[in-house]
Amino acid sequence: DLMDPERYTQWGAYCQSKLANVLFAKELDKRLKEAGVKATAVSCHPGGVDTDLARWTVAADDDPKKTKQLRADSPWAEGLIKFVTRTVELGANTQVYLAAGADGGYDKSGGQYFDNMAPGLLNPVADDDKLAQQLWENSEKLTGVKYNFK
């Protein structure tokens, strides 16, 4: 249930959103192909990128100044963060790779998930075509927007 407040956790919601991105891209690609639209929909993971998003995991607060201060006060933490994350520029590589068509262009990788400029490994749930269709239909109901590609 997408809207169940009893089962909500921040990390659970984050993980569900990533799965939803993959499922949505697969369903979008399928619908584009069925309509004869010359386009490709893919999803990708930029990796752990050193952005202000980390303020939630480092400082558990929306104030980016608190995270910057915590990092400044702890050279050990700063070193660890730099070791396990990549720069914003490196994090953009896969998106740029796909946007430039380096994956082979239209109809070469439709619906696929990419990580580090290559097809990535997925949880088997992400290959559930019925779940992807249900997500699409629920998204249309929740947003009040219906796409017709034909």
mmCIF file with all atom_site columns, C-alpha atoms in Angstrom:
data_model
loop_
_atom_site.group_PDB
_atom_site.id
_atom_site.type_symbol
_atom_site.label_atom_id
_atom_site.label_alt_id
_atom_site.label_comp_id
_atom_site.label_asym_id
_atom_site.label_entity_id
_atom_site.label_seq_id
_atom_site.pdbx_PDB_ins_code
_atom_site.Cartn_x
_atom_site.Cartn_y
_atom_site.Cartn_z
_atom_site.occupancy
_atom_site.B_iso_or_equiv
_atom_site.pdbx_formal_charge
_atom_site.auth_seq_id
_atom_site.auth_comp_id
_atom_site.auth_asym_id
_atom_site.auth_atom_id
_atom_site.pdbx_PDB_model_num
ATOM 1   C CA . ASP A 1 1   ? 0.000  0.000  0.000   1.00 0.00 ? 1   ASP A CA 1
ATOM 2   C CA . LEU A 1 2   ? 1.614  3.231  -1.175  1.00 0.00 ? 2   LEU A CA 1
ATOM 3   C CA . MET A 1 3   ? -0.273 5.362  1.329   1.00 0.00 ? 3   MET A CA 1
ATOM 4   C CA . ASP A 1 4   ? -0.102 3.278  4.544   1.00 0.00 ? 4   ASP A CA 1
ATOM 5   C CA . PRO A 1 5   ? 1.116  5.621  7.323   1.00 0.00 ? 5   PRO A CA 1
ATOM 6   C CA . GLU A 1 6   ? 1.464  2.713  9.777   1.00 0.00 ? 6   GLU A CA 1
ATOM 7   C CA . ARG A 1 7   ? 4.237  1.157  7.684   1.00 0.00 ? 7   ARG A CA 1
ATOM 8   C CA . TYR A 1 8   ? 6.075  4.391  6.844   1.00 0.00 ? 8   TYR A CA 1
ATOM 9   C CA . THR A 1 9   ? 9.769  4.815  7.640   1.00 0.00 ? 9   THR A CA 1
ATOM 10  C CA . GLN A 1 10  ? 12.145 7.319  6.058   1.00 0.00 ? 10  GLN A CA 1
ATOM 11  C CA . TRP A 1 11  ? 14.542 4.689  4.707   1.00 0.00 ? 11  TRP A CA 1
ATOM 12  C CA . GLY A 1 12  ? 11.692 2.426  3.645   1.00 0.00 ? 12  GLY A CA 1
ATOM 13  C CA . ALA A 1 13  ? 10.134 5.293  1.703   1.00 0.00 ? 13  ALA A CA 1
ATOM 14  C CA . TYR A 1 14  ? 13.502 6.111  0.123   1.00 0.00 ? 14  TYR A CA 1
ATOM 15  C CA . CYS A 1 15  ? 13.982 2.497  -0.982  1.00 0.00 ? 15  CYS A CA 1
ATOM 16  C CA . GLN A 1 16  ? 10.419 2.274  -2.282  1.00 0.00 ? 16  GLN A CA 1
ATOM 17  C CA . SER A 1 17  ? 10.948 5.453  -4.289  1.00 0.00 ? 17  SER A CA 1
ATOM 18  C CA . LYS A 1 18  ? 14.041 3.965  -5.944  1.00 0.00 ? 18  LYS A CA 1
ATOM 19  C CA . LEU A 1 19  ? 12.144 0.778  -6.810  1.00 0.00 ? 19  LEU A CA 1
ATOM 20  C CA . ALA A 1 20  ? 9.275  2.895  -8.134  1.00 0.00 ? 20  ALA A CA 1
ATOM 21  C CA . ASN A 1 21  ? 11.704 4.801  -10.403 1.00 0.00 ? 21  ASN A CA 1
ATOM 22  C CA . VAL A 1 22  ? 12.872 1.534  -11.965 1.00 0.00 ? 22  VAL A CA 1
ATOM 23  C CA . LEU A 1 23  ? 9.352  0.117  -12.341 1.00 0.00 ? 23  LEU A CA 1
ATOM 24  C CA . PHE A 1 24  ? 8.029  3.389  -13.758 1.00 0.00 ? 24  PHE A CA 1
ATOM 25  C CA . ALA A 1 25  ? 10.824 3.600  -16.349 1.00 0.00 ? 25  ALA A CA 1
ATOM 26  C CA . LYS A 1 26  ? 10.149 0.024  -17.449 1.00 0.00 ? 26  LYS A CA 1
ATOM 27  C CA . GLU A 1 27  ? 6.426  0.696  -17.822 1.00 0.00 ? 27  GLU A CA 1
ATOM 28  C CA . LEU A 1 28  ? 7.026  4.014  -19.588 1.00 0.00 ? 28  LEU A CA 1
ATOM 29  C CA . ASP A 1 29  ? 9.382  2.330  -22.052 1.00 0.00 ? 29  ASP A CA 1
ATOM 30  C CA . LYS A 1 30  ? 6.825  -0.413 -22.715 1.00 0.00 ? 30  LYS A CA 1
ATOM 31  C CA . ARG A 1 31  ? 4.074  2.145  -23.360 1.00 0.00 ? 31  ARG A CA 1
ATOM 32  C CA . LEU A 1 32  ? 6.293  4.247  -25.631 1.00 0.00 ? 32  LEU A CA 1
ATOM 33  C CA . LYS A 1 33  ? 7.145  1.187  -27.716 1.00 0.00 ? 33  LYS A CA 1
ATOM 34  C CA . GLU A 1 34  ? 3.497  0.069  -27.911 1.00 0.00 ? 34  GLU A CA 1
ATOM 35  C CA . ALA A 1 35  ? 2.557  3.534  -29.200 1.00 0.00 ? 35  ALA A CA 1
ATOM 36  C CA . GLY A 1 36  ? 5.383  3.565  -31.744 1.00 0.00 ? 36  GLY A CA 1
ATOM 37  C CA . VAL A 1 37  ? 7.103  6.525  -30.112 1.00 0.00 ? 37  VAL A CA 1
ATOM 38  C CA . LYS A 1 38  ? 10.799 6.686  -30.924 1.00 0.00 ? 38  LYS A CA 1
ATOM 39  C CA . ALA A 1 39  ? 12.138 7.160  -27.409 1.00 0.00 ? 39  ALA A CA 1
ATOM 40  C CA . THR A 1 40  ? 13.764 5.154  -24.678 1.00 0.00 ? 40  THR A CA 1
ATOM 41  C CA . ALA A 1 41  ? 13.042 5.266  -20.954 1.00 0.00 ? 41  ALA A CA 1
ATOM 42  C CA . VAL A 1 42  ? 15.736 4.052  -18.563 1.00 0.00 ? 42  VAL A CA 1
ATOM 43  C CA . SER A 1 43  ? 16.530 4.419  -14.877 1.00 0.00 ? 43  SER A CA 1
ATOM 44  C CA . CYS A 1 44  ? 19.896 4.820  -13.230 1.00 0.00 ? 44  CYS A CA 1
ATOM 45  C CA . HIS A 1 45  ? 21.732 5.002  -9.949  1.00 0.00 ? 45  HIS A CA 1
ATOM 46  C CA . PRO A 1 46  ? 24.293 7.788  -9.632  1.00 0.00 ? 46  PRO A CA 1
ATOM 47  C CA . GLY A 1 47  ? 26.008 6.084  -6.697  1.00 0.00 ? 47  GLY A CA 1
ATOM 48  C CA . GLY A 1 48  ? 26.567 7.636  -3.303  1.00 0.00 ? 48  GLY A CA 1
ATOM 49  C CA . VAL A 1 49  ? 27.080 11.272 -4.241  1.00 0.00 ? 49  VAL A CA 1
ATOM 50  C CA . ASP A 1 50  ? 28.393 13.874 -1.790  1.00 0.00 ? 50  ASP A CA 1
ATOM 51  C CA . THR A 1 51  ? 25.462 16.316 -1.859  1.00 0.00 ? 51  THR A CA 1
ATOM 52  C CA . ASP A 1 52  ? 23.414 18.166 0.729   1.00 0.00 ? 52  ASP A CA 1
ATOM 53  C CA . LEU A 1 53  ? 21.009 15.209 0.771   1.00 0.00 ? 53  LEU A CA 1
ATOM 54  C CA . ALA A 1 54  ? 23.372 13.697 3.336   1.00 0.00 ? 54  ALA A CA 1
ATOM 55  C CA . ARG A 1 55  ? 22.191 16.251 5.885   1.00 0.00 ? 55  ARG A CA 1
ATOM 56  C CA . TRP A 1 56  ? 19.409 13.813 6.766   1.00 0.00 ? 56  TRP A CA 1
ATOM 57  C CA . THR A 1 57  ? 21.794 10.945 7.474   1.00 0.00 ? 57  THR A CA 1
ATOM 58  C CA . VAL A 1 58  ? 24.600 12.946 9.057   1.00 0.00 ? 58  VAL A CA 1
ATOM 59  C CA . ALA A 1 59  ? 22.751 15.550 11.123  1.00 0.00 ? 59  ALA A CA 1
ATOM 60  C CA . ALA A 1 60  ? 19.151 14.250 10.927  1.00 0.00 ? 60  ALA A CA 1
ATOM 61  C CA . ASP A 1 61  ? 18.156 17.828 10.197  1.00 0.00 ? 61  ASP A CA 1
ATOM 62  C CA . ASP A 1 62  ? 17.076 19.929 7.223   1.00 0.00 ? 62  ASP A CA 1
ATOM 63  C CA . ASP A 1 63  ? 19.711 22.580 7.953   1.00 0.00 ? 63  ASP A CA 1
ATOM 64  C CA . PRO A 1 64  ? 22.746 21.981 5.687   1.00 0.00 ? 64  PRO A CA 1
ATOM 65  C CA . LYS A 1 65  ? 24.857 24.257 7.918   1.00 0.00 ? 65  LYS A CA 1
ATOM 66  C CA . LYS A 1 66  ? 24.632 21.702 10.748  1.00 0.00 ? 66  LYS A CA 1
ATOM 67  C CA . THR A 1 67  ? 25.990 18.938 8.531   1.00 0.00 ? 67  THR A CA 1
ATOM 68  C CA . LYS A 1 68  ? 28.790 21.163 7.241   1.00 0.00 ? 68  LYS A CA 1
ATOM 69  C CA . GLN A 1 69  ? 29.714 22.027 10.823  1.00 0.00 ? 69  GLN A CA 1
ATOM 70  C CA . LEU A 1 70  ? 29.664 18.384 11.925  1.00 0.00 ? 70  LEU A CA 1
ATOM 71  C CA . ARG A 1 71  ? 31.929 17.499 9.007   1.00 0.00 ? 71  ARG A CA 1
ATOM 72  C CA . ALA A 1 72  ? 34.256 20.408 9.755   1.00 0.00 ? 72  ALA A CA 1
ATOM 73  C CA . ASP A 1 73  ? 34.486 19.374 13.415  1.00 0.00 ? 73  ASP A CA 1
ATOM 74  C CA . SER A 1 74  ? 35.366 15.764 12.590  1.00 0.00 ? 74  SER A CA 1
ATOM 75  C CA . PRO A 1 75  ? 38.214 15.131 10.137  1.00 0.00 ? 75  PRO A CA 1
ATOM 76  C CA . TRP A 1 76  ? 37.606 11.389 10.596  1.00 0.00 ? 76  TRP A CA 1
ATOM 77  C CA . ALA A 1 77  ? 33.966 11.699 9.489   1.00 0.00 ? 77  ALA A CA 1
ATOM 78  C CA . GLU A 1 78  ? 34.952 13.982 6.617   1.00 0.00 ? 78  GLU A CA 1
ATOM 79  C CA . GLY A 1 79  ? 37.537 11.449 5.440   1.00 0.00 ? 79  GLY A CA 1
ATOM 80  C CA . LEU A 1 80  ? 35.050 8.586  5.641   1.00 0.00 ? 80  LEU A CA 1
ATOM 81  C CA . ILE A 1 81  ? 32.416 10.529 3.710   1.00 0.00 ? 81  ILE A CA 1
ATOM 82  C CA . LYS A 1 82  ? 34.947 11.408 0.998   1.00 0.00 ? 82  LYS A CA 1
ATOM 83  C CA . PHE A 1 83  ? 36.018 7.745  0.828   1.00 0.00 ? 83  PHE A CA 1
ATOM 84  C CA . VAL A 1 84  ? 32.522 6.253  0.442   1.00 0.00 ? 84  VAL A CA 1
ATOM 85  C CA . THR A 1 85  ? 30.985 8.902  -1.812  1.00 0.00 ? 85  THR A CA 1
ATOM 86  C CA . ARG A 1 86  ? 31.740 10.352 -5.210  1.00 0.00 ? 86  ARG A CA 1
ATOM 87  C CA . THR A 1 87  ? 31.754 13.923 -6.405  1.00 0.00 ? 87  THR A CA 1
ATOM 88  C CA . VAL A 1 88  ? 28.690 15.445 -8.033  1.00 0.00 ? 88  VAL A CA 1
ATOM 89  C CA . GLU A 1 89  ? 30.565 15.443 -11.356 1.00 0.00 ? 89  GLU A CA 1
ATOM 90  C CA . LEU A 1 90  ? 31.253 11.691 -11.137 1.00 0.00 ? 90  LEU A CA 1
ATOM 91  C CA . GLY A 1 91  ? 27.701 11.095 -9.942  1.00 0.00 ? 91  GLY A CA 1
ATOM 92  C CA . ALA A 1 92  ? 26.404 12.678 -13.154 1.00 0.00 ? 92  ALA A CA 1
ATOM 93  C CA . ASN A 1 93  ? 28.411 10.351 -15.414 1.00 0.00 ? 93  ASN A CA 1
ATOM 94  C CA . THR A 1 94  ? 25.720 7.716  -15.912 1.00 0.00 ? 94  THR A CA 1
ATOM 95  C CA . GLN A 1 95  ? 23.006 10.285 -16.628 1.00 0.00 ? 95  GLN A CA 1
ATOM 96  C CA . VAL A 1 96  ? 25.205 12.059 -19.173 1.00 0.00 ? 96  VAL A CA 1
ATOM 97  C CA . TYR A 1 97  ? 26.208 8.697  -20.693 1.00 0.00 ? 97  TYR A CA 1
ATOM 98  C CA . LEU A 1 98  ? 22.557 7.743  -21.190 1.00 0.00 ? 98  LEU A CA 1
ATOM 99  C CA . ALA A 1 99  ? 21.428 11.187 -22.387 1.00 0.00 ? 99  ALA A CA 1
ATOM 100 C CA . ALA A 1 100 ? 24.207 11.184 -25.005 1.00 0.00 ? 100 ALA A CA 1
ATOM 101 C CA . GLY A 1 101 ? 23.028 7.815  -26.328 1.00 0.00 ? 101 GLY A CA 1
ATOM 102 C CA . ALA A 1 102 ? 26.298 6.072  -25.510 1.00 0.00 ? 102 ALA A CA 1
ATOM 103 C CA . ASP A 1 103 ? 24.278 2.993  -24.561 1.00 0.00 ? 103 ASP A CA 1
ATOM 104 C CA . GLY A 1 104 ? 23.534 2.516  -28.262 1.00 0.00 ? 104 GLY A CA 1
ATOM 105 C CA . GLY A 1 105 ? 20.650 4.930  -28.671 1.00 0.00 ? 105 GLY A CA 1
ATOM 106 C CA . TYR A 1 106 ? 16.956 4.287  -29.250 1.00 0.00 ? 106 TYR A CA 1
ATOM 107 C CA . ASP A 1 107 ? 15.665 0.757  -28.749 1.00 0.00 ? 107 ASP A CA 1
ATOM 108 C CA . LYS A 1 108 ? 18.982 -0.510 -27.402 1.00 0.00 ? 108 LYS A CA 1
ATOM 109 C CA . SER A 1 109 ? 18.430 -0.383 -23.659 1.00 0.00 ? 109 SER A CA 1
ATOM 110 C CA . GLY A 1 110 ? 14.810 0.555  -23.115 1.00 0.00 ? 110 GLY A CA 1
ATOM 111 C CA . GLY A 1 111 ? 13.499 -0.112 -19.646 1.00 0.00 ? 111 GLY A CA 1
ATOM 112 C CA . GLN A 1 112 ? 16.898 -1.038 -18.288 1.00 0.00 ? 112 GLN A CA 1
ATOM 113 C CA . TYR A 1 113 ? 18.493 0.102  -15.045 1.00 0.00 ? 113 TYR A CA 1
ATOM 114 C CA . PHE A 1 114 ? 22.043 1.488  -15.207 1.00 0.00 ? 114 PHE A CA 1
ATOM 115 C CA . ASP A 1 115 ? 24.795 1.817  -12.639 1.00 0.00 ? 115 ASP A CA 1
ATOM 116 C CA . ASN A 1 116 ? 28.288 3.142  -13.456 1.00 0.00 ? 116 ASN A CA 1
ATOM 117 C CA . MET A 1 117 ? 27.452 3.480  -17.162 1.00 0.00 ? 117 MET A CA 1
ATOM 118 C CA . ALA A 1 118 ? 26.468 -0.184 -17.535 1.00 0.00 ? 118 ALA A CA 1
ATOM 119 C CA . PRO A 1 119 ? 23.335 -2.267 -16.994 1.00 0.00 ? 119 PRO A CA 1
ATOM 120 C CA . GLY A 1 120 ? 23.020 -2.805 -13.252 1.00 0.00 ? 120 GLY A CA 1
ATOM 121 C CA . LEU A 1 121 ? 21.851 -5.648 -11.065 1.00 0.00 ? 121 LEU A CA 1
ATOM 122 C CA . LEU A 1 122 ? 18.267 -5.462 -9.857  1.00 0.00 ? 122 LEU A CA 1
ATOM 123 C CA . ASN A 1 123 ? 16.184 -6.937 -7.113  1.00 0.00 ? 123 ASN A CA 1
ATOM 124 C CA . PRO A 1 124 ? 13.836 -9.472 -8.781  1.00 0.00 ? 124 PRO A CA 1
ATOM 125 C CA . VAL A 1 125 ? 10.852 -7.361 -7.640  1.00 0.00 ? 125 VAL A CA 1
ATOM 126 C CA . ALA A 1 126 ? 12.001 -4.688 -10.125 1.00 0.00 ? 126 ALA A CA 1
ATOM 127 C CA . ASP A 1 127 ? 11.310 -7.132 -12.981 1.00 0.00 ? 127 ASP A CA 1
ATOM 128 C CA . ASP A 1 128 ? 7.631  -7.570 -12.048 1.00 0.00 ? 128 ASP A CA 1
ATOM 129 C CA . ASP A 1 129 ? 5.704  -6.313 -15.086 1.00 0.00 ? 129 ASP A CA 1
ATOM 130 C CA . LYS A 1 130 ? 2.358  -6.530 -13.288 1.00 0.00 ? 130 LYS A CA 1
ATOM 131 C CA . LEU A 1 131 ? 3.688  -4.419 -10.406 1.00 0.00 ? 131 LEU A CA 1
ATOM 132 C CA . ALA A 1 132 ? 5.031  -1.832 -12.889 1.00 0.00 ? 132 ALA A CA 1
ATOM 133 C CA . GLN A 1 133 ? 1.597  -1.606 -14.533 1.00 0.00 ? 133 GLN A CA 1
ATOM 134 C CA . GLN A 1 134 ? -0.120 -1.272 -11.131 1.00 0.00 ? 134 GLN A CA 1
ATOM 135 C CA . LEU A 1 135 ? 2.294  1.502  -10.130 1.00 0.00 ? 135 LEU A CA 1
ATOM 136 C CA . TRP A 1 136 ? 1.568  3.351  -13.378 1.00 0.00 ? 136 TRP A CA 1
ATOM 137 C CA . GLU A 1 137 ? -2.188 3.040  -12.904 1.00 0.00 ? 137 GLU A CA 1
ATOM 138 C CA . ASN A 1 138 ? -1.997 4.097  -9.234  1.00 0.00 ? 138 ASN A CA 1
ATOM 139 C CA . SER A 1 139 ? 0.179  7.066  -10.234 1.00 0.00 ? 139 SER A CA 1
ATOM 140 C CA . GLU A 1 140 ? -2.442 8.151  -12.748 1.00 0.00 ? 140 GLU A CA 1
ATOM 141 C CA . LYS A 1 141 ? -5.185 7.894  -10.101 1.00 0.00 ? 141 LYS A CA 1
ATOM 142 C CA . LEU A 1 142 ? -3.195 9.715  -7.413  1.00 0.00 ? 142 LEU A CA 1
ATOM 143 C CA . THR A 1 143 ? -2.065 12.549 -9.701  1.00 0.00 ? 143 THR A CA 1
ATOM 144 C CA . GLY A 1 144 ? -5.177 12.835 -11.836 1.00 0.00 ? 144 GLY A CA 1
ATOM 145 C CA . VAL A 1 145 ? -2.958 12.749 -14.939 1.00 0.00 ? 145 VAL A CA 1
ATOM 146 C CA . LYS A 1 146 ? -3.443 10.165 -17.667 1.00 0.00 ? 146 LYS A CA 1
ATOM 147 C CA . TYR A 1 147 ? -0.946 9.777  -20.496 1.00 0.00 ? 147 TYR A CA 1
ATOM 148 C CA . ASN A 1 148 ? -2.016 8.737  -23.964 1.00 0.00 ? 148 ASN A CA 1
ATOM 149 C CA . PHE A 1 149 ? 0.990  8.230  -26.245 1.00 0.00 ? 149 PHE A CA 1
ATOM 150 C CA . LYS A 1 150 ? -1.029 7.224  -29.308 1.00 0.00 ? 150 LYS A CA 1
#
